[in-house]
Tab-separated table of C-alpha atoms in Angstrom:
chain	number	residue	atom	x	y	z
A	618	MET	CA	-31.721	4.698	13.250
A	619	SER	CA	-29.025	7.044	14.491
A	620	GLU	CA	-29.481	10.734	13.885
A	621	GLN	CA	-27.411	12.166	11.028
A	622	TYR	CA	-25.223	15.100	12.093
A	623	ILE	CA	-23.842	17.658	9.665
A	624	CYS	CA	-20.665	19.691	10.228
A	625	ILE	CA	-21.540	23.385	10.497
A	626	GLY	CA	-18.088	24.243	9.135
A	627	CYS	CA	-18.194	22.409	5.821
A	628	GLY	CA	-21.566	20.692	5.494
A	629	VAL	CA	-20.088	17.194	5.331
A	630	LYS	CA	-21.841	14.298	7.123
A	631	ILE	CA	-20.286	13.567	10.512
A	632	GLN	CA	-18.950	10.063	11.243
A	633	THR	CA	-17.170	8.811	14.374
A	634	GLU	CA	-15.585	5.576	13.067
A	635	ASP	CA	-12.645	6.411	10.790
A	636	ARG	CA	-10.259	9.068	12.060
A	637	ASN	CA	-8.634	9.460	8.606
A	638	ALA	CA	-11.809	9.678	6.553
A	639	ILE	CA	-13.852	12.737	5.663
A	640	GLY	CA	-16.280	14.002	8.299
A	641	TYR	CA	-14.593	12.418	11.308
A	642	ALA	CA	-15.431	13.838	14.732
A	643	PRO	CA	-14.808	12.236	18.126
A	644	GLN	CA	-17.927	10.919	19.907
A	645	SER	CA	-17.684	13.726	22.484
A	646	ALA	CA	-18.189	16.358	19.763
A	647	LEU	CA	-21.752	15.132	19.193
A	648	LEU	CA	-22.770	16.459	22.619
A	649	LYS	CA	-21.899	20.024	21.673
A	650	GLU	CA	-24.442	22.503	20.393
A	651	ALA	CA	-22.516	23.356	17.236
A	652	ILE	CA	-21.034	20.154	15.800
A	653	ILE	CA	-17.933	20.433	13.652
A	654	CYS	CA	-15.694	17.806	12.030
A	655	GLN	CA	-12.071	17.368	13.066
A	656	ARG	CA	-10.748	18.866	9.825
A	657	CYS	CA	-12.743	22.069	10.415
A	658	PHE	CA	-11.847	22.064	14.106
A	659	ARG	CA	-8.141	21.978	13.307
A	660	LEU	CA	-8.503	24.687	10.691
A	661	LYS	CA	-10.512	26.903	13.002
A	662	HIS	CA	-8.429	26.547	16.163
A	663	TYR	CA	-4.960	25.858	14.827
A	664	ASN	CA	-5.103	27.307	11.298
A	665	GLU	CA	-4.171	23.831	10.072
A	666	VAL	CA	-5.421	22.303	6.853
A	667	GLN	CA	-5.527	18.496	6.861
A	668	ASP	CA	-5.031	16.296	3.801
A	669	VAL	CA	-7.800	13.957	2.736
A	670	ASN	CA	-7.839	11.026	0.350
A	671	LEU	CA	-9.415	11.330	-3.058
A	672	THR	CA	-9.899	9.111	-6.051
A	673	ASP	CA	-8.466	10.065	-9.442
A	674	ASP	CA	-11.986	10.701	-10.713
A	675	ASP	CA	-12.757	13.095	-7.876
A	676	PHE	CA	-9.619	14.956	-8.705
A	677	LEU	CA	-10.285	15.197	-12.438
A	678	LYS	CA	-13.689	16.675	-11.660
A	679	ILE	CA	-12.072	19.297	-9.465
A	680	LEU	CA	-9.491	20.127	-12.145
A	681	ASN	CA	-12.194	20.458	-14.772
A	682	GLU	CA	-14.057	22.815	-12.518
A	683	ILE	CA	-10.951	24.965	-11.857
A	684	GLY	CA	-10.382	25.325	-15.600
A	685	LYS	CA	-13.814	26.888	-15.945
A	686	ARG	CA	-13.192	29.494	-13.266
A	687	ASP	CA	-11.279	32.685	-13.775
A	688	SER	CA	-8.542	32.286	-11.189
A	689	LEU	CA	-4.847	32.069	-10.356
A	690	ILE	CA	-3.490	28.526	-9.898
A	691	VAL	CA	-0.648	27.888	-7.479
A	692	LYS	CA	1.007	24.545	-8.118
A	693	ILE	CA	3.207	23.049	-5.392
A	694	VAL	CA	5.914	20.486	-6.160
A	695	ASP	CA	8.410	18.796	-3.868
A	696	ILE	CA	11.788	20.008	-5.100
A	697	PHE	CA	13.449	16.874	-3.719
A	698	ASP	CA	11.073	14.777	-5.846
A	699	PHE	CA	10.255	17.120	-8.735
A	700	ASN	CA	9.183	14.480	-11.257
A	701	GLY	CA	7.413	12.237	-8.759
A	702	SER	CA	5.336	15.118	-7.415
A	703	TRP	CA	4.504	16.649	-10.818
A	704	LEU	CA	0.802	16.604	-11.705
A	705	PRO	CA	0.701	15.126	-15.180
A	706	GLY	CA	-1.879	16.656	-17.489
A	707	LEU	CA	-2.506	19.768	-15.385
A	708	HIS	CA	-1.833	21.968	-18.431
A	709	ARG	CA	-4.828	20.432	-20.202
A	710	PHE	CA	-7.187	21.666	-17.514
A	711	VAL	CA	-6.015	25.112	-16.559
A	712	GLY	CA	-7.706	26.949	-19.400
A	713	ASN	CA	-6.377	30.497	-19.660
A	714	ASN	CA	-5.582	30.714	-15.968
A	715	LYS	CA	-2.124	31.833	-14.926
A	716	ILE	CA	0.052	29.470	-12.900
A	717	LEU	CA	2.679	30.068	-10.239
A	718	LEU	CA	5.034	27.146	-9.692
A	719	ILE	CA	6.300	26.710	-6.135
A	720	GLY	CA	9.138	24.319	-5.306
A	721	ASN	CA	8.746	23.338	-1.653
A	722	LYS	CA	11.297	21.765	0.746
A	723	VAL	CA	14.238	23.806	-0.519
A	724	ASP	CA	15.729	23.431	2.989
A	725	LEU	CA	16.462	19.746	2.218
A	726	LEU	CA	18.829	20.444	-0.676
A	727	PRO	CA	22.566	20.795	-0.076
A	728	LYS	CA	23.573	24.412	0.596
A	729	SER	CA	25.830	24.325	-2.479
A	730	ILE	CA	22.852	24.483	-4.836
A	731	LYS	CA	22.449	27.896	-6.472
A	732	HIS	CA	18.825	28.963	-6.182
A	733	ASN	CA	18.765	30.915	-9.447
A	734	LYS	CA	20.081	27.942	-11.351
A	735	LEU	CA	17.484	25.726	-9.693
A	736	MET	CA	14.640	28.083	-10.587
A	737	ASN	CA	15.789	28.185	-14.228
A	738	TRP	CA	15.945	24.400	-14.192
A	739	MET	CA	12.359	24.271	-12.850
A	740	LYS	CA	11.158	26.609	-15.625
A	741	GLN	CA	12.874	24.446	-18.231
A	742	GLU	CA	11.439	21.203	-16.823
A	743	ALA	CA	7.951	22.696	-16.558
A	744	LYS	CA	8.127	23.806	-20.176
A	745	GLU	CA	9.120	20.307	-21.300
A	746	LEU	CA	6.185	18.930	-19.296
A	747	GLY	CA	3.814	21.301	-21.107
A	748	LEU	CA	3.408	24.052	-18.533
A	749	LYS	CA	4.426	27.710	-18.781
A	750	PRO	CA	4.354	29.205	-15.285
A	751	GLU	CA	4.210	32.994	-14.886
A	752	ASP	CA	6.784	32.780	-12.154
A	753	VAL	CA	8.738	30.234	-10.114
A	754	PHE	CA	9.567	30.331	-6.395
A	755	LEU	CA	11.510	28.189	-3.957
A	756	VAL	CA	10.164	27.939	-0.425
A	757	SER	CA	10.373	25.884	2.700
A	758	ALA	CA	6.895	25.601	4.171
A	759	ALA	CA	8.450	23.853	7.184
A	760	THR	CA	10.769	26.764	8.080
A	761	GLY	CA	8.782	29.600	6.483
A	762	LYS	CA	11.612	30.544	4.109
A	763	ASN	CA	10.457	32.879	1.271
A	764	ILE	CA	6.797	32.557	2.288
A	765	SER	CA	6.252	36.323	2.541
A	766	GLU	CA	7.531	36.964	-1.007
A	767	VAL	CA	5.266	34.203	-2.338
A	768	ALA	CA	2.295	35.711	-0.495
A	769	GLU	CA	3.093	39.040	-2.203
A	770	ALA	CA	3.438	37.379	-5.606
A	771	ILE	CA	0.112	35.589	-5.202
A	772	ASP	CA	-1.529	38.893	-4.428
A	773	LYS	CA	0.133	40.555	-7.411
A	774	TYR	CA	-0.717	37.851	-9.956
A	775	ARG	CA	-4.254	37.084	-8.845
A	776	LYS	CA	-5.446	40.580	-9.832
A	777	GLY	CA	-8.507	40.331	-7.609
A	778	LYS	CA	-9.354	36.719	-8.554
A	779	ASP	CA	-9.721	33.534	-6.510
A	780	VAL	CA	-6.584	31.443	-5.934
A	781	TYR	CA	-6.537	27.633	-6.230
A	782	VAL	CA	-3.695	25.674	-4.631
A	783	VAL	CA	-3.018	22.249	-6.186
A	784	GLY	CA	-0.439	19.532	-5.520
A	785	CYS	CA	0.189	15.841	-4.893
A	786	THR	CA	0.011	14.205	-1.508
A	787	ASN	CA	3.227	14.569	0.543
A	788	VAL	CA	4.435	17.773	-1.143
A	789	GLY	CA	3.701	19.880	1.946
A	790	LYS	CA	0.721	21.683	0.443
A	791	SER	CA	-1.173	21.933	3.740
A	792	THR	CA	1.877	23.285	5.558
A	793	PHE	CA	2.327	25.812	2.737
A	794	ILE	CA	-1.288	26.988	2.989
A	795	ASN	CA	-1.027	27.200	6.764
A	796	ARG	CA	2.067	29.416	6.393
A	797	ILE	CA	0.377	31.640	3.807
A	798	LEU	CA	-2.680	31.942	6.071
A	799	LYS	CA	-0.605	33.067	9.022
A	800	GLU	CA	1.211	35.491	6.720
A	801	VAL	CA	-1.974	36.958	5.228
A	802	THR	CA	-4.552	36.780	8.024
A	803	GLY	CA	-2.293	36.971	11.032
A	804	GLU	CA	-4.952	34.755	12.612
A	805	GLY	CA	-8.675	35.162	12.286
A	806	ASP	CA	-11.478	32.655	11.875
A	807	VAL	CA	-10.742	31.175	8.491
A	808	ILE	CA	-13.079	28.244	8.372
A	809	THR	CA	-15.332	27.892	5.396
A	810	THR	CA	-15.685	25.240	2.746
A	811	SER	CA	-17.685	24.811	-0.395
A	812	HIS	CA	-18.916	21.871	-2.411
A	813	PHE	CA	-17.785	21.421	-5.967
A	814	PRO	CA	-20.430	19.854	-8.161
A	815	GLY	CA	-19.905	16.117	-8.459
A	816	THR	CA	-17.287	15.660	-5.760
A	817	THR	CA	-17.836	14.011	-2.432
A	818	LEU	CA	-15.106	16.177	-1.079
A	819	ASP	CA	-15.388	19.638	0.258
A	820	ILE	CA	-12.940	22.171	-0.858
A	821	ILE	CA	-11.687	24.578	1.755
A	822	GLU	CA	-12.217	28.218	0.834
A	823	ILE	CA	-10.292	30.734	2.872
A	824	PRO	CA	-11.677	34.252	2.478
A	825	LEU	CA	-9.278	36.978	1.387
A	826	SER	CA	-9.708	40.630	2.331
A	827	ASP	CA	-11.355	41.592	-0.979
A	828	GLY	CA	-14.129	39.002	-0.765
A	829	LYS	CA	-12.317	36.487	-2.994
A	830	SER	CA	-10.943	33.169	-1.686
A	831	LEU	CA	-7.818	31.098	-1.379
A	832	VAL	CA	-9.005	27.575	-2.200
A	833	ASP	CA	-7.291	24.434	-0.938
A	834	THR	CA	-7.905	21.478	-3.225
A	835	PRO	CA	-7.267	17.973	-1.830
A	836	GLY	CA	-3.859	16.326	-2.338
A	837	ILE	CA	-3.788	14.106	-5.402
A	838	ILE	CA	-2.299	10.676	-5.218
A	839	ASN	CA	0.368	10.166	-7.873
A	840	HIS	CA	0.545	6.412	-8.224
A	841	HIS	CA	4.182	6.289	-9.223
A	842	GLN	CA	5.348	8.022	-6.046
A	843	MET	CA	7.826	5.886	-4.110
A	844	ALA	CA	5.954	6.776	-0.899
A	845	HIS	CA	3.149	4.385	-1.881
A	846	PHE	CA	5.478	1.397	-1.709
A	847	VAL	CA	6.775	1.862	1.823
A	848	ASP	CA	5.155	1.225	5.169
A	849	LYS	CA	3.828	4.407	6.842
A	850	ARG	CA	6.450	3.875	9.579
A	851	ASP	CA	9.245	3.939	6.964
A	852	LEU	CA	8.216	7.179	5.296
A	853	LYS	CA	10.539	8.977	7.698
A	854	ILE	CA	13.472	6.941	6.341
A	855	ILE	CA	12.941	7.903	2.690
A	856	THR	CA	11.518	11.407	3.222
A	857	PRO	CA	14.328	13.703	4.346
A	858	LYS	CA	13.507	16.097	7.167
A	859	LYS	CA	16.781	18.014	7.129
A	860	GLU	CA	19.451	18.986	4.630
A	861	ILE	CA	20.726	15.906	2.802
A	862	LYS	CA	24.438	15.130	2.983
A	863	PRO	CA	25.711	13.826	-0.375
A	864	THR	CA	27.755	10.580	-0.163
A	865	VAL	CA	30.516	9.876	-2.692
A	866	PHE	CA	31.198	6.284	-3.802
A	867	GLN	CA	34.326	5.396	-5.804
A	868	LEU	CA	33.152	2.482	-7.941
A	869	ASN	CA	34.951	0.050	-10.195
A	870	GLU	CA	33.167	-1.485	-13.149
A	871	GLY	CA	30.894	-4.318	-12.079
A	872	GLN	CA	29.815	-2.842	-8.744
A	873	THR	CA	26.303	-2.319	-7.387
A	874	LEU	CA	24.692	-0.017	-4.819
A	875	PHE	CA	21.431	-0.880	-3.045
A	876	MET	CA	19.352	1.969	-1.582
A	877	GLY	CA	17.755	-0.086	1.169
A	878	GLY	CA	15.682	-2.661	-0.707
A	879	LEU	CA	13.791	-0.002	-2.663
A	880	ALA	CA	16.205	0.671	-5.515
A	881	ARG	CA	19.431	-0.573	-7.033
A	882	PHE	CA	22.200	0.993	-9.128
A	883	ASP	CA	24.546	-1.078	-11.333
A	884	TYR	CA	27.765	0.365	-12.739
A	885	MET	CA	28.728	-1.725	-15.761
A	886	THR	CA	31.443	0.030	-17.785
A	887	GLY	CA	33.425	3.283	-17.874
A	888	GLY	CA	36.570	2.747	-15.746
A	889	ARG	CA	36.971	3.641	-12.076
A	890	ARG	CA	34.977	6.783	-11.219
A	891	SER	CA	33.051	8.519	-8.454
A	892	PHE	CA	29.283	8.709	-8.094
A	893	VAL	CA	27.625	11.238	-5.785
A	894	CYS	CA	24.510	9.920	-4.023
A	895	HIS	CA	21.769	12.317	-2.875
A	896	PHE	CA	19.341	10.419	-0.662
A	897	SER	CA	17.805	10.869	2.770
A	898	ASN	CA	20.471	10.625	5.468
A	899	GLU	CA	18.450	7.847	7.125
A	900	LEU	CA	18.493	5.543	4.083
A	901	HIS	CA	21.224	2.911	4.215
A	902	ILE	CA	23.263	2.412	1.011
A	903	HIS	CA	24.883	-1.015	0.615
A	904	ARG	CA	27.717	-1.682	-1.851
A	905	THR	CA	28.367	-5.089	-3.391
A	906	LYS	CA	29.715	-6.796	-6.533
A	907	LEU	CA	27.386	-6.833	-9.519
A	908	GLU	CA	27.772	-10.608	-9.878
A	909	ASN	CA	26.449	-11.130	-6.313
A	910	ALA	CA	23.690	-8.516	-6.439
A	911	ASP	CA	20.720	-10.708	-7.490
A	912	GLU	CA	21.537	-13.316	-4.877
A	913	LEU	CA	22.058	-10.716	-2.152
A	914	TYR	CA	18.747	-9.063	-2.894
A	915	LYS	CA	16.869	-12.364	-2.905
A	916	ASN	CA	18.315	-13.398	0.454
A	917	HIS	CA	18.351	-10.106	2.323
A	918	VAL	CA	15.546	-7.822	1.104
A	919	GLY	CA	13.366	-6.909	4.087
A	920	GLU	CA	16.230	-7.532	6.544
A	921	MET	CA	19.632	-6.029	5.716
A	922	LEU	CA	18.124	-4.277	2.683
A	923	THR	CA	15.233	-2.343	4.173
A	924	PRO	CA	12.701	-0.752	3.628
A	925	PRO	CA	10.552	-2.672	2.560
A	926	ARG	CA	9.790	-4.674	5.721
A	927	THR	CA	9.659	-8.478	5.769
A	928	GLU	CA	5.870	-8.457	6.160
A	929	GLN	CA	5.514	-6.318	3.022
A	930	LEU	CA	7.438	-8.614	0.682
A	931	GLU	CA	4.333	-10.503	-0.486
A	932	SER	CA	2.858	-7.350	-1.985
A	933	PHE	CA	6.059	-5.431	-2.812
A	934	PRO	CA	6.469	-4.980	-6.610
A	935	GLU	CA	9.499	-6.398	-8.421
A	936	LEU	CA	12.350	-4.029	-9.243
A	937	VAL	CA	12.404	-3.117	-12.932
A	938	ARG	CA	15.715	-2.461	-14.703
A	939	HIS	CA	16.332	0.717	-16.747
A	940	GLU	CA	19.622	0.917	-18.633
A	941	PHE	CA	21.324	4.243	-19.437
A	942	THR	CA	24.470	5.343	-21.237
A	943	ILE	CA	25.656	8.673	-19.832
A	944	LYS	CA	26.393	10.817	-22.881
A	945	GLU	CA	26.984	14.169	-21.162
A	946	GLY	CA	28.905	15.166	-18.075
A	947	LYS	CA	27.026	16.344	-14.983
A	948	THR	CA	23.980	14.095	-15.296
A	949	ASP	CA	21.625	12.943	-12.540
A	950	ILE	CA	20.147	9.450	-12.545
A	951	VAL	CA	16.847	10.016	-10.737
A	952	PHE	CA	15.073	7.385	-8.638
A	953	SER	CA	11.700	9.095	-8.473
A	954	GLY	CA	10.672	9.826	-4.877
A	955	LEU	CA	13.901	8.550	-3.383
A	956	GLY	CA	16.729	10.766	-4.624
A	957	TRP	CA	19.398	10.765	-7.319
A	958	ILE	CA	22.968	9.822	-8.213
A	959	THR	CA	25.141	12.386	-10.017
A	960	VAL	CA	27.682	11.320	-12.653
A	961	ASN	CA	30.195	14.042	-13.512
A	962	GLU	CA	31.902	12.580	-16.603
A	963	PRO	CA	30.292	11.154	-19.749
A	964	GLY	CA	30.843	7.585	-20.910
A	965	ALA	CA	29.455	5.470	-18.077
A	966	LYS	CA	27.046	2.618	-18.737
A	967	VAL	CA	24.677	2.139	-15.797
A	968	ALA	CA	21.352	0.574	-14.827
A	969	ALA	CA	18.769	1.867	-12.346
A	970	TYR	CA	16.233	-0.474	-10.749
A	971	VAL	CA	13.012	0.857	-9.200
A	972	PRO	CA	9.715	-0.783	-8.182
A	973	ARG	CA	7.387	-1.408	-11.130
A	974	GLY	CA	5.386	1.802	-11.702
A	975	VAL	CA	8.027	4.147	-10.268
A	976	HIS	CA	10.024	6.312	-12.708
A	977	ALA	CA	13.781	6.225	-13.277
A	978	LEU	CA	15.123	8.968	-15.541
A	979	LEU	CA	18.121	11.077	-16.539
A	980	ARG	CA	18.282	14.842	-16.194
A	981	LYS	CA	20.893	17.599	-16.311
A	982	SER	CA	22.577	17.734	-12.940
A	983	LEU	CA	20.904	19.978	-10.349
A	984	ILE	CA	24.128	20.656	-8.481
């Protein structure tokens, strides 16, 4: 029987098979005196926190536990995918703990967006979703924008308590924590993790100067995120990396737009008008006549209309139709996790198609 090694950083059992699973270390690490897993190694040497995969049950246990502790909760959402990256039900678990809401990836939004307006919009949305944050911030973890003011706010609101950082997968939570760490510690040996009762996963605790901790909880998988329906290689097509350039389409009644093969937009009635599309610059938008749309999709999804890829079609969910009548001007039709289309005048009748399980919704225009 092979000897069982334990990581000295986090106490998790070491395994050498699965690079993406908890406790992975390369074979060569086992020869060292002090054995540490790759996740701890990266945290220790590069100040990098790595995401791990968790089941819903694991996550609920962690949330329950956070609610019992007297702490500040920092919730990260992806501002480009606000609804898709929202953690439903968080408000039921937080107890009396205060929450800071951080919108990440603000660098992806068109420069024309007014930040104050966006922060008010976030407060409003959060309230409708049952959460009353103490404060709202916009940051870019990738570029470091506004990180120092968030670090100050965290220190102000925590009042000497522990800080828990929560968020979905793909919202940039690890990058955010890494930025905060560099801001707060300058460097320093930050590695330390603790077990929560009942979870297989170790939570990373980063000591703060007053003996309290900044705690990184694992990224939660939100099953209606568009990212789950694309091949890993195509994530870079739907996930913008730089500022998105809005595209304007002048449509007549009875025209259709396909966003790759992932989503579809039908314009039924309302006269000739323009629609402003906000999607990743890499995603190809194809225009066609409504009467040809079904046929086109059937014949070309996976080829001309991609992602998804041809080899994914077997398992790719059908597109579900959601019909909307636009009653107010300046409305966004949101394709959760992909982007949105802005309609400036009321009176249009439209339909949005998204994979089964993904949300399509209307909201007041962001821009």
